Short mmCIF file of C-alpha atoms in Angstrom, two decimals:
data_model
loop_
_atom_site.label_atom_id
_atom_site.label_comp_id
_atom_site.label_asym_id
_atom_site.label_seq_id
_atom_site.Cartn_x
_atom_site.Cartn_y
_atom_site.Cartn_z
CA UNK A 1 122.10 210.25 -50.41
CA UNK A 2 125.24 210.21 -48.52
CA UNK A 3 123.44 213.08 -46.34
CA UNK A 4 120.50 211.31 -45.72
CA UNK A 5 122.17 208.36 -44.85
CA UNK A 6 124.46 210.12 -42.42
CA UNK A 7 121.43 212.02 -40.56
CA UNK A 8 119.78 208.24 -40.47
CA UNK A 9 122.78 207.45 -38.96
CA UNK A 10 123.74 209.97 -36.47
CA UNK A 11 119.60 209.44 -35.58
CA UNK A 12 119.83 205.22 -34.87
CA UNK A 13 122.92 206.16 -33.18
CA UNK A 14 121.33 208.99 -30.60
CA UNK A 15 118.14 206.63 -30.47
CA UNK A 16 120.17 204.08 -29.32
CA UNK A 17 120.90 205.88 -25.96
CA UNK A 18 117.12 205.85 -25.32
CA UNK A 19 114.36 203.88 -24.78
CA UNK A 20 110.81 204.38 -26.45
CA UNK A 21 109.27 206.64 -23.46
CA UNK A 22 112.59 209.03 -24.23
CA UNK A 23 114.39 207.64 -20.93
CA UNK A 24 117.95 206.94 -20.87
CA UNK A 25 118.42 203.32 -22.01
CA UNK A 26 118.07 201.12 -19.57
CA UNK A 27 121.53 198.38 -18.51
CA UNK A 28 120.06 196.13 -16.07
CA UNK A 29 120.53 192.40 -16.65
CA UNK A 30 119.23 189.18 -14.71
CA UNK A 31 122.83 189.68 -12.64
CA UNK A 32 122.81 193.28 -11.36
CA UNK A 33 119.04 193.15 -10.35
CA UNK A 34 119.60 189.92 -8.33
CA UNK A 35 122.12 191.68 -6.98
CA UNK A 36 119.87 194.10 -5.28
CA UNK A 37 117.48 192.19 -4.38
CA UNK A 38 120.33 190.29 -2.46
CA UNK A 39 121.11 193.29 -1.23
CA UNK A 40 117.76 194.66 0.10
CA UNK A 41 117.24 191.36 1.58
CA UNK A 42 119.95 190.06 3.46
CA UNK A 43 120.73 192.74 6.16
CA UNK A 44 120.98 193.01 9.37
CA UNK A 45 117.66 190.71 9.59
CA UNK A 46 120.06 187.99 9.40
CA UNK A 47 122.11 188.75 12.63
CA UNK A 48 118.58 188.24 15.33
CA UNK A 49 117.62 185.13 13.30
CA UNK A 50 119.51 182.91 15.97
CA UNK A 51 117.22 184.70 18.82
CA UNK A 52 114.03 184.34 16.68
CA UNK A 53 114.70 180.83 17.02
CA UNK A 54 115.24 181.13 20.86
CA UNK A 55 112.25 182.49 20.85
CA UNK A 56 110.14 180.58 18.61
CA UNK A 57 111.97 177.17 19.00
CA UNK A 58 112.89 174.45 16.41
CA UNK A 59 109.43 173.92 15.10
CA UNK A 60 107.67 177.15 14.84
CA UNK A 61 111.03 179.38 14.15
CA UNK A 62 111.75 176.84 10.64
CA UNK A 63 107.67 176.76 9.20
CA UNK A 64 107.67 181.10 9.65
CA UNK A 65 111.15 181.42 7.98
CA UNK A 66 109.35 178.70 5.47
CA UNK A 67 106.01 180.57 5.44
CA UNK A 68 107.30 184.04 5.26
CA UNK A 69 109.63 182.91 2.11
CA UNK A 70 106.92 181.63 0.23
CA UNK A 71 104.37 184.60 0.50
CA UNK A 72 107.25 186.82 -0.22
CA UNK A 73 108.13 185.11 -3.22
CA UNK A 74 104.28 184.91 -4.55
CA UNK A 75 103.45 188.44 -3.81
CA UNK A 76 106.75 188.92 -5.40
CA UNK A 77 105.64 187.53 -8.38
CA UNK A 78 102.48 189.28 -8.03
CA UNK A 79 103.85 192.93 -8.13
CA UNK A 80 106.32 192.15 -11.14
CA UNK A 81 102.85 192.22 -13.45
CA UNK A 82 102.48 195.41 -12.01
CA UNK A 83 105.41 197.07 -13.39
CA UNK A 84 103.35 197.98 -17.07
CA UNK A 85 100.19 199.23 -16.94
CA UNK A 86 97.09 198.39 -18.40
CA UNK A 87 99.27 195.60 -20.11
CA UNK A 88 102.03 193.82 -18.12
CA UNK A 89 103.81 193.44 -21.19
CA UNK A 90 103.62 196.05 -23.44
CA UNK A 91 101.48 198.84 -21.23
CA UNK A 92 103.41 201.94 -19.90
CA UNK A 93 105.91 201.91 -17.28
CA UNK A 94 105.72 202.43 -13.91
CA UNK A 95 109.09 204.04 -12.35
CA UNK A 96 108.19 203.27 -9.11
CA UNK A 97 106.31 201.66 -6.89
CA UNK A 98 103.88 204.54 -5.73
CA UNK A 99 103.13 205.26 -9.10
CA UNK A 100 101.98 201.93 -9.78
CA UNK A 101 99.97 201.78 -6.79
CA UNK A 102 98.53 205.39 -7.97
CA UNK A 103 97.19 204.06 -11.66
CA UNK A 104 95.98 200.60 -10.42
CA UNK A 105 94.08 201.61 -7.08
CA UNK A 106 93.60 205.65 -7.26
CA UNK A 107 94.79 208.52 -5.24
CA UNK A 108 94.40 207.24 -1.76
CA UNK A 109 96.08 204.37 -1.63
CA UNK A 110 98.66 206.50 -3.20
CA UNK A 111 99.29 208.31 -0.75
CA UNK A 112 99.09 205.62 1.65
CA UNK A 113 101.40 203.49 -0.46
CA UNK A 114 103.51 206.73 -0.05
CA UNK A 115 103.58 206.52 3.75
CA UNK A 116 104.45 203.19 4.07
CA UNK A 117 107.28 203.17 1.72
CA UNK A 118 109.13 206.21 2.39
CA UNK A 119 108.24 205.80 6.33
CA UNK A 120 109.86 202.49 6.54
CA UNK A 121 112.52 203.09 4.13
CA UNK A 122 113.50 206.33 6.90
CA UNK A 123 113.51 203.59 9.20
CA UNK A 124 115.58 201.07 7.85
CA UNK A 125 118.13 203.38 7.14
CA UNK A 126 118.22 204.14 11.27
CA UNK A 127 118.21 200.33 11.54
CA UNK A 128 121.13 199.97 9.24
CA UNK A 129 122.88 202.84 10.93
CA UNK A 130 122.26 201.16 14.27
CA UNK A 131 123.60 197.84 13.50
CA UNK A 132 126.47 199.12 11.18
CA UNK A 133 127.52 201.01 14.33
CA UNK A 134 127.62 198.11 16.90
CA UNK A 135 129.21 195.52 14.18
CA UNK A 136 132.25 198.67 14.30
CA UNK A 137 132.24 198.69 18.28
CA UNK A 138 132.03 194.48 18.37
CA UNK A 139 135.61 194.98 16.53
CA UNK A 140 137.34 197.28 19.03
CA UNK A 141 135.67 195.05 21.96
CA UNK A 142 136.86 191.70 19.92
CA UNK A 143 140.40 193.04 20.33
CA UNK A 144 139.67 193.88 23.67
CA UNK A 145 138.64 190.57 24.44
CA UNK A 146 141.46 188.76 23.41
CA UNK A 147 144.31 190.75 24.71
CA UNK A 148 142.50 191.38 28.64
CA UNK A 149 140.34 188.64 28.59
CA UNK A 150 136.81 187.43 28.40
CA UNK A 151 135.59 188.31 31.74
CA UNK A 152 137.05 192.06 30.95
CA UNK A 153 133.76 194.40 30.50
CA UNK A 154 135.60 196.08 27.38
CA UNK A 155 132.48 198.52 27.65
CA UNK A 156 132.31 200.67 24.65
CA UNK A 157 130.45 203.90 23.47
CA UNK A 158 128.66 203.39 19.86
CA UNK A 159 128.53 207.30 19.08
CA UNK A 160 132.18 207.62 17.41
CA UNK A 161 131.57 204.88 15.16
CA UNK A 162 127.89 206.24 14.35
CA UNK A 163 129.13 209.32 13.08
CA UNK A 164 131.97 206.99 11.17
CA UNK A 165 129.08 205.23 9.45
CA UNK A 166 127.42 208.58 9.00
CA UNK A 167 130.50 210.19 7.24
CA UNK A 168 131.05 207.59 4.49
CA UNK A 169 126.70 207.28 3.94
CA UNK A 170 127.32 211.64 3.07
CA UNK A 171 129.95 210.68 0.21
CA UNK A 172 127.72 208.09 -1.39
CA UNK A 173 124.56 209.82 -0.76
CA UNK A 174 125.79 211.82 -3.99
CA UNK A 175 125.09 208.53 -6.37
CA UNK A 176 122.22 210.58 -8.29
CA UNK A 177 120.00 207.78 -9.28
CA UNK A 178 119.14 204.26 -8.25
CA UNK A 179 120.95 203.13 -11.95
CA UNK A 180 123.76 204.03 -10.70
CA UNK A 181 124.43 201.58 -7.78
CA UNK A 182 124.72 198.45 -9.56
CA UNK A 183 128.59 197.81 -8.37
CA UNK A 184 127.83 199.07 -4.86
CA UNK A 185 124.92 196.15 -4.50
CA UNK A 186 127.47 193.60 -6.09
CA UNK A 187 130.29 194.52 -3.48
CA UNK A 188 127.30 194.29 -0.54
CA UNK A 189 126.49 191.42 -2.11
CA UNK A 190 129.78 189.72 -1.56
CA UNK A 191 130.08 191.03 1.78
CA UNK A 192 126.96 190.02 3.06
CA UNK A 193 127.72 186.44 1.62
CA UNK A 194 131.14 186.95 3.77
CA UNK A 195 129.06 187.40 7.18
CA UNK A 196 127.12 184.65 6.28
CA UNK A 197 129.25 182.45 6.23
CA UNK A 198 131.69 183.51 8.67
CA UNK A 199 128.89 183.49 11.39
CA UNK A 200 127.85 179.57 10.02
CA UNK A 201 131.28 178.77 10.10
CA UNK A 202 131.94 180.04 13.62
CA UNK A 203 128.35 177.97 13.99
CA UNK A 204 129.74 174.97 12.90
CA UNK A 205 132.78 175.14 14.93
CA UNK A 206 130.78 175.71 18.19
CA UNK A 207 128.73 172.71 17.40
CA UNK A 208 131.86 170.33 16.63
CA UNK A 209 133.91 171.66 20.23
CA UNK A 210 130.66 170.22 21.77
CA UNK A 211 130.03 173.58 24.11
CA UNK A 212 126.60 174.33 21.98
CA UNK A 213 123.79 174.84 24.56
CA UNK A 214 120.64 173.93 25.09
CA UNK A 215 117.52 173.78 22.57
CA UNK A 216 113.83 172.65 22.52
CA UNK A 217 110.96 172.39 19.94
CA UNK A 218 109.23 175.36 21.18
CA UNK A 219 112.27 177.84 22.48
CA UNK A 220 112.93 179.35 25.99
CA UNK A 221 111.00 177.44 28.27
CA UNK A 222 108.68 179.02 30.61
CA UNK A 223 109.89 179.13 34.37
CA UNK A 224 111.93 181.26 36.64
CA UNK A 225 113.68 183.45 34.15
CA UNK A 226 110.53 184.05 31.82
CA UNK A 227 107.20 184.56 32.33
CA UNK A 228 104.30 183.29 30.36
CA UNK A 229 103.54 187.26 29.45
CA UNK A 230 107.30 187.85 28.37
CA UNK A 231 107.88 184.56 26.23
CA UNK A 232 104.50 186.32 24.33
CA UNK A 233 105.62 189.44 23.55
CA UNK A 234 109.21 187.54 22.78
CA UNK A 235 107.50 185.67 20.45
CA UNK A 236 105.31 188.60 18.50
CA UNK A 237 108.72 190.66 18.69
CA UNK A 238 110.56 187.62 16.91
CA UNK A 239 107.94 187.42 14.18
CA UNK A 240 108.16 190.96 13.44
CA UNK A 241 112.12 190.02 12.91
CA UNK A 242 111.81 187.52 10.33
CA UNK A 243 109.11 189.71 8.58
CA UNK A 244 111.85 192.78 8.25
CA UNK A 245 114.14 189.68 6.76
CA UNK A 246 112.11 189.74 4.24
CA UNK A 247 111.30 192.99 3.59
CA UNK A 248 112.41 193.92 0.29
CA UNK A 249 109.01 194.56 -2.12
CA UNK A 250 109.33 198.01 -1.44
CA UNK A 251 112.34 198.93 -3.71
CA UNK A 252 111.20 196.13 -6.39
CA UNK A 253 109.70 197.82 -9.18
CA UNK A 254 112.62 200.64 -8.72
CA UNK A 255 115.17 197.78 -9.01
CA UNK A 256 112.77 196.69 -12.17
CA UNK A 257 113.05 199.91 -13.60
CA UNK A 258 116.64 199.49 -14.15
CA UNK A 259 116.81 196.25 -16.78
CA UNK A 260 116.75 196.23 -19.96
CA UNK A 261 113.54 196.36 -22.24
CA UNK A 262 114.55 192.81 -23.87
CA UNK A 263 113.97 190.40 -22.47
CA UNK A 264 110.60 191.10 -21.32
CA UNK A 265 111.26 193.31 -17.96
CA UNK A 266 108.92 190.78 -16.11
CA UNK A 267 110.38 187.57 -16.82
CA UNK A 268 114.00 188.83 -15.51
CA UNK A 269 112.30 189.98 -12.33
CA UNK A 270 110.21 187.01 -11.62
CA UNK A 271 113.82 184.90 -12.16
CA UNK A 272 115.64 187.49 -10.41
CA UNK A 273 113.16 187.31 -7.42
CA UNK A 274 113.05 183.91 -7.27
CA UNK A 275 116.49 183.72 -7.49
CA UNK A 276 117.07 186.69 -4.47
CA UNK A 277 114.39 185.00 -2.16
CA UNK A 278 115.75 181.44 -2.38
CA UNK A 279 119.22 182.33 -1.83
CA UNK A 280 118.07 184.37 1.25
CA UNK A 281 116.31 181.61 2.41
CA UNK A 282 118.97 179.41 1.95
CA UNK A 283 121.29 181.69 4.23
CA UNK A 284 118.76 182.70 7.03
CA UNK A 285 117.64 178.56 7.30
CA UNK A 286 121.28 178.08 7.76
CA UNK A 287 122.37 181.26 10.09
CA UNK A 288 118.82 180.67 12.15
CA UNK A 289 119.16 176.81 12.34
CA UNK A 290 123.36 176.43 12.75
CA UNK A 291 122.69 179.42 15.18
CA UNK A 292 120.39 178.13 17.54
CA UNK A 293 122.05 174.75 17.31
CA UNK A 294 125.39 176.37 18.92
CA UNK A 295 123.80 179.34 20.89
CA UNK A 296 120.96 177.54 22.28
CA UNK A 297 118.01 179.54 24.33
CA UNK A 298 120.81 182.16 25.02
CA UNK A 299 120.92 183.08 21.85
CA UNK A 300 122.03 186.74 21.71
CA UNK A 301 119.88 189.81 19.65
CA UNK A 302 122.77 189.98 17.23
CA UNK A 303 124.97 186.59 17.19
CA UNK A 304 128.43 188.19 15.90
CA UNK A 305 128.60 191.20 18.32
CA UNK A 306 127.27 189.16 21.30
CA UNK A 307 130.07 187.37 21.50
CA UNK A 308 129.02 183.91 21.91
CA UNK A 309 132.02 183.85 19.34
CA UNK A 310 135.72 184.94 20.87
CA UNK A 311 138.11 183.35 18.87
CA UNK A 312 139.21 183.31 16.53
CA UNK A 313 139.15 187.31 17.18
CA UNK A 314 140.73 187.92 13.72
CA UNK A 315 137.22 186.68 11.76
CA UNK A 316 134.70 188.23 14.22
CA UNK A 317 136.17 191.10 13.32
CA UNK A 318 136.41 190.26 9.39
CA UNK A 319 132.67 189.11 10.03
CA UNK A 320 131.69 192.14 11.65
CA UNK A 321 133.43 194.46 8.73
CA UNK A 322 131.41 192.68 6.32
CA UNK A 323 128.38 193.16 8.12
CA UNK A 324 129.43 197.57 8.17
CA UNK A 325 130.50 197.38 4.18
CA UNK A 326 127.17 195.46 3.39
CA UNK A 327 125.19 197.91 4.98
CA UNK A 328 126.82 200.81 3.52
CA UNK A 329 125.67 199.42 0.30
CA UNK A 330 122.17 198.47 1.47
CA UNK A 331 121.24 201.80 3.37
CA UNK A 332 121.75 203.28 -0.63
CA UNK A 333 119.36 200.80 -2.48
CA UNK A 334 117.03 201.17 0.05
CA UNK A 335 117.04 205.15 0.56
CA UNK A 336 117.44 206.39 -3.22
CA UNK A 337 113.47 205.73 -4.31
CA UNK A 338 113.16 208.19 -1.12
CA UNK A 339 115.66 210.84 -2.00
CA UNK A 340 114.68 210.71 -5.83
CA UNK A 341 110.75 211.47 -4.86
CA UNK A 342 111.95 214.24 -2.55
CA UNK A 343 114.19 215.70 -5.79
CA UNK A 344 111.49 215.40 -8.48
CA UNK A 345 108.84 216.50 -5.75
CA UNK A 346 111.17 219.98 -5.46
CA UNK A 347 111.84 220.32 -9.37
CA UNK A 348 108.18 220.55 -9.99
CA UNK A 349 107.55 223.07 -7.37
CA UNK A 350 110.66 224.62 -7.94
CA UNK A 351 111.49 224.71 -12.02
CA UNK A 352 113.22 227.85 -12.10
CA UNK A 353 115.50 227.63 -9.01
CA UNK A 354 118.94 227.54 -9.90
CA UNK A 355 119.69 225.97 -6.43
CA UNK A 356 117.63 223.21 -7.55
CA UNK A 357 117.79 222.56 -11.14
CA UNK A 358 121.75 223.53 -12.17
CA UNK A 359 124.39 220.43 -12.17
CA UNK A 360 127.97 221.19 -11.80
CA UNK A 361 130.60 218.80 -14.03
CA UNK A 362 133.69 217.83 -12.36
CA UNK A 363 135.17 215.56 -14.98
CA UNK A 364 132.66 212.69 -15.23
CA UNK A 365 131.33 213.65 -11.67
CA UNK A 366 128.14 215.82 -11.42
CA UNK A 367 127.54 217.60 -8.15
CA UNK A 368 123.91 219.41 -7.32
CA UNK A 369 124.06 221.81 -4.90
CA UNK A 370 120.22 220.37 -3.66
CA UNK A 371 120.87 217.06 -3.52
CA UNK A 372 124.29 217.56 -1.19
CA UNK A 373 123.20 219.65 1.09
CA UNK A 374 119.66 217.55 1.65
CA UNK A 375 121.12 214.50 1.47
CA UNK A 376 123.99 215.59 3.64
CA UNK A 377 120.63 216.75 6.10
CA UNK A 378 119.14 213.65 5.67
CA UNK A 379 122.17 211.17 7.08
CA UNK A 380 122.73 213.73 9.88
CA UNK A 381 118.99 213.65 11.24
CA UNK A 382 119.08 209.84 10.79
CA UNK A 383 122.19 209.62 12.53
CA UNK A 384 121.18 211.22 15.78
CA UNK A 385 117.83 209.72 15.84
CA UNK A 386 120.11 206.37 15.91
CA UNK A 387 121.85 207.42 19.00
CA UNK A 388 118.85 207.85 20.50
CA UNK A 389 117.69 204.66 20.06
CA UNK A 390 120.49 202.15 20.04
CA UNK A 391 117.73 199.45 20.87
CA UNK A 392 118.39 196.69 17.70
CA UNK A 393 115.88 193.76 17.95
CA UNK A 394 113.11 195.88 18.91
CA UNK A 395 113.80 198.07 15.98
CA UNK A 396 114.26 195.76 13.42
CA UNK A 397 110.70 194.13 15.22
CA UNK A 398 108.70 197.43 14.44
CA UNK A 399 110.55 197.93 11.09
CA UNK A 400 109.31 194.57 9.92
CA UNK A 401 106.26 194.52 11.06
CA UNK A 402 105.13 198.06 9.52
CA UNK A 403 106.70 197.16 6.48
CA UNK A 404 105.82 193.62 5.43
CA UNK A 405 101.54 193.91 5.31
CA UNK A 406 101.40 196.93 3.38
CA UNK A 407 104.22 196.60 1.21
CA UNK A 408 104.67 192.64 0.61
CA UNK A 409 101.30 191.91 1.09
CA UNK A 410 98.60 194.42 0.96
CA UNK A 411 99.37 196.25 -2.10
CA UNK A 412 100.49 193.83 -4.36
CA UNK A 413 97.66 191.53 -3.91
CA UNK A 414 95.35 194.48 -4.28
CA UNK A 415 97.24 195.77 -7.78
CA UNK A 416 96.82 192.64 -9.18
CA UNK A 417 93.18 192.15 -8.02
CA UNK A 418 92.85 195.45 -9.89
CA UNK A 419 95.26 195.21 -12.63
CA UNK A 420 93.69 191.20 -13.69
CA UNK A 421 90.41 192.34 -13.23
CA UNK A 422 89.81 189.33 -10.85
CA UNK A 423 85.93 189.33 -9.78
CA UNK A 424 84.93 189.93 -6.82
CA UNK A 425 83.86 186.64 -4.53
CA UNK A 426 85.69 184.64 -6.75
CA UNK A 427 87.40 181.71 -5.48
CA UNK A 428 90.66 183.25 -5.90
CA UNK A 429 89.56 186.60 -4.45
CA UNK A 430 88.30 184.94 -1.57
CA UNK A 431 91.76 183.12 -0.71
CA UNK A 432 93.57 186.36 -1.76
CA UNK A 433 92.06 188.54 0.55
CA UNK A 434 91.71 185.92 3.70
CA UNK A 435 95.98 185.77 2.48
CA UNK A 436 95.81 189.41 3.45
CA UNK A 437 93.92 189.36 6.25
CA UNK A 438 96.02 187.09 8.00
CA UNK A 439 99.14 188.88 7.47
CA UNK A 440 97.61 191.69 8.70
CA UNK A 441 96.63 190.31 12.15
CA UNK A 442 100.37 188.61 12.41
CA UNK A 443 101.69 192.22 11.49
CA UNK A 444 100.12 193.97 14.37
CA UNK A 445 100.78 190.85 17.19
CA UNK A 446 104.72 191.69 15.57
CA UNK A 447 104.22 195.32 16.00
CA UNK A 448 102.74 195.12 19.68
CA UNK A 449 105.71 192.95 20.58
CA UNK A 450 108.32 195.42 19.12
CA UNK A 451 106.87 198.37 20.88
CA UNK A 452 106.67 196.63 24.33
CA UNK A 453 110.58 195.84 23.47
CA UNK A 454 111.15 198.79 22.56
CA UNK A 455 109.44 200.00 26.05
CA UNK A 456 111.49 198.05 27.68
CA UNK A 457 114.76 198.85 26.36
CA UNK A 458 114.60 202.68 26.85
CA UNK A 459 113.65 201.87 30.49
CA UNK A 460 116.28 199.59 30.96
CA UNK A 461 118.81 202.02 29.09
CA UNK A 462 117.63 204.98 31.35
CA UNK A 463 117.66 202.95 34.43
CA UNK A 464 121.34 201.89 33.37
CA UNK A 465 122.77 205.64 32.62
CA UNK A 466 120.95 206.53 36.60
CA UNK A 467 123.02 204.42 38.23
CA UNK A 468 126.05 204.81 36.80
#
């Protein structure tokens, strides 16, 4: 008896380190996955918000931040039920979010699920590494600033501080698994909290001194310095802005994944989302609206590093820093779904490579001699296509606007069509689909816009390096 009981024991106790589809146990709790989301969301979306608002003025910039949050938040909802499948309660898991686009709608849409997700992740992460880079020159050029002057140029290169960024993404590029980052998206969390409120504060302060400038209900007015053709393509470019604010569905069923069985998986991620979109909105309403307030129509593309703010020099900089250690946290929970379909992609084509498959122990620490030298690949190819195109609303423009039809929209309203078995020319098909449709038109204006900008900005850059 004693025997038995022991082996009964010793079997609860190694059972107990996995859940019922033989997976490591899962940790997550309500916490650590708002704490990605958080982290997905608020990026460096949040720094062109005061521009979107130059763009878009009072009016229109406040009902898209309002209109974007709440389809966001529904198709949020939406995608949660998609996490088990047949059942959203008790069916089988999805790991990730291709895979439940692959049992609910079939092959195709697989693959372009596949596409969209890993395609936009790639270009976040040159976003991030874009914007990380600039928030490290504003610093130098802060100091600069204050010691020579404001009318000083205090021109400086962005390359040094690329391959900065670039070095520290390498080291935690080794995190194996998405399960693992749960104290890097709390510390991003905190530190994109501390930008936030640094750049409202400095907001604030603008506003009180009485040097804000000027605003209107519909943005930068028409005349001499913008044509009725540029204020157009401003406009579609700002959209596509506030869309890649928001764009955070593609990493939710992987940030799912991680919580615990019990409570039900979906009702933590429907609070958690909830809870990640309203706090977003509460901080881009606040960095959009105090922003414009003080900036005015000359608003800046990124309002810490375009120094409407010079003093106090000492928290543009602390501002700035935050905005670099949030985004080395962010480019990780937004990359790892990428580099862990690339890794399980190569073990099944691969089983018997050694190169591949065998994990080195150093201590607690395992090292793969795969995943360092791709990843270490990976940061290096995204780095220099980053210096290449240093160009930050326009990216974050084209970003958005690829990534919030398919991802936000498309897909999960299609799963759930699907997965509820909602009939076709129903009431709420109909409204679900015209839902869709009009995303998708205000996703390619967005794009258009961005890839003018984009246009422009190489032109301009070129025409800058030829004459100097």
């Amino acid at each position: 008896m004693m025997q038995k009981g022991s082996s009964f024991s010793l079997e609860s106790s190694v059972s107990g380190y996995f859940d019922d589809d033989g997976r490591i146990r899962r940790t997550g709790t309500l916490m650590s996955a708002s704490a990605h989301i958080i982290t997905a969301v608020i990026g460096s979306g949040v720094l062109s918000l005061a521009w979107c608002f130059a763009q878009l003025g009072w009016i229109t910039g406040t009902l898209l931040l309002a209109v974007f949050a709440i389809i966001t938040w529904f198709t949020c909802l939406l995608l949660t039920d998609c996490y088990r499948y047949p059942d959203p309660v008790i069916g089988t898991r999805n790991y990730s979010y291709m895979q439940a686009v692959k049992v609910n709608l079939g092959g195709f849409s697989y693959k372009l699920c596949g596409i969209s997700q890993y395609g936009t992740q790639v270009g976040a992460t040159i976003g991030y590494t874009i914007t990380s880079a600039i928030s490290m020159a504003a610093v130098k050029r802060s100091n600069c600033f204050h010691k020579h002057g404001h009318n000083n140029g205090c021109h400086t290169l962005n390359n040094s501080y690329l391959l900065i960024f670039a070095s520290i993404e390498i080291v935690l590029s080794q995190i194996p698994k998405f399960h693992k980052l749960t104290f890097v998206s709390i510390f991003a969390t905190i530190m994109s909290f501390g930008y936030s409120s640094i750049g409202i504060a400095l907001s604030i302060a603008k506003i009180a001194g009485g040097t804000h400038s000027k605003t209107s209900l519909t943005g930068v007015p028409v005349g001499p310095d913008m044509s009725g053709m540029e204020k157009m393509w401003n406009i579609f470019s700002a959209i596509g802005d506030i869309a890649f604010a928001y764009s955070f569905s593609l990493v939710l069923l992987e940030i799912q994944d991680t919580l615990k069985s019990s409570p039900s998986e979906i009702k933590v991620m429907k609070k958690a989302s909830t809870i990640g979109v309203a706090v977003s909105t509460l901080l881009y309403t606040l960095c959009g609206v105090l922003g414009y307030a003080a900036f005015g129509n000359d608003a800046s593309g990124n309002y810490l590093t375009g120094f409407g703010f010079y003093e106090p020099f000492w928290l543009i900089d602390i501002g700035n820093m935050c905005v670099v250690l949030h985004l080395l946290g962010a480019y990780q929970v937004l990359i790892q779904p990428f580099f862990a379909f690339v890794e399980d992609w190569s073990h099944k084509k691969w089983p018997e490579s050694r190169f591949i498959e065998k994990e080195y122990y150093i201590g607690s620490y395992s090292l793969n001699l795969f995943r360092l030298t791709w990843r270490t690949l990976y940061v290096i190819l995204v780095t220099i296509v980053a210096m290449i195109f240093p160009f930050f609303n326009s990216f974050l423009g084209l970003i958005g606007a690829a990534t919030y039809w398919p991802l936000t929209v498309y897909f999960p309203i299609e799963m759930y069509i699907s997965q509820a078995k909602i009939q076709r020319g129903s009431f709420t098909w109909i409204w679900l689909k015209i839902l869709s449709l009009t995303c998708l038109i205000v996703a390619l204006l967005a794009a258009a816009g961005s890839i003018r900008g984009l246009a422009v900005s190489v032109s301009d850059f070129e025409l800058f390096h030829s004459m100097s």
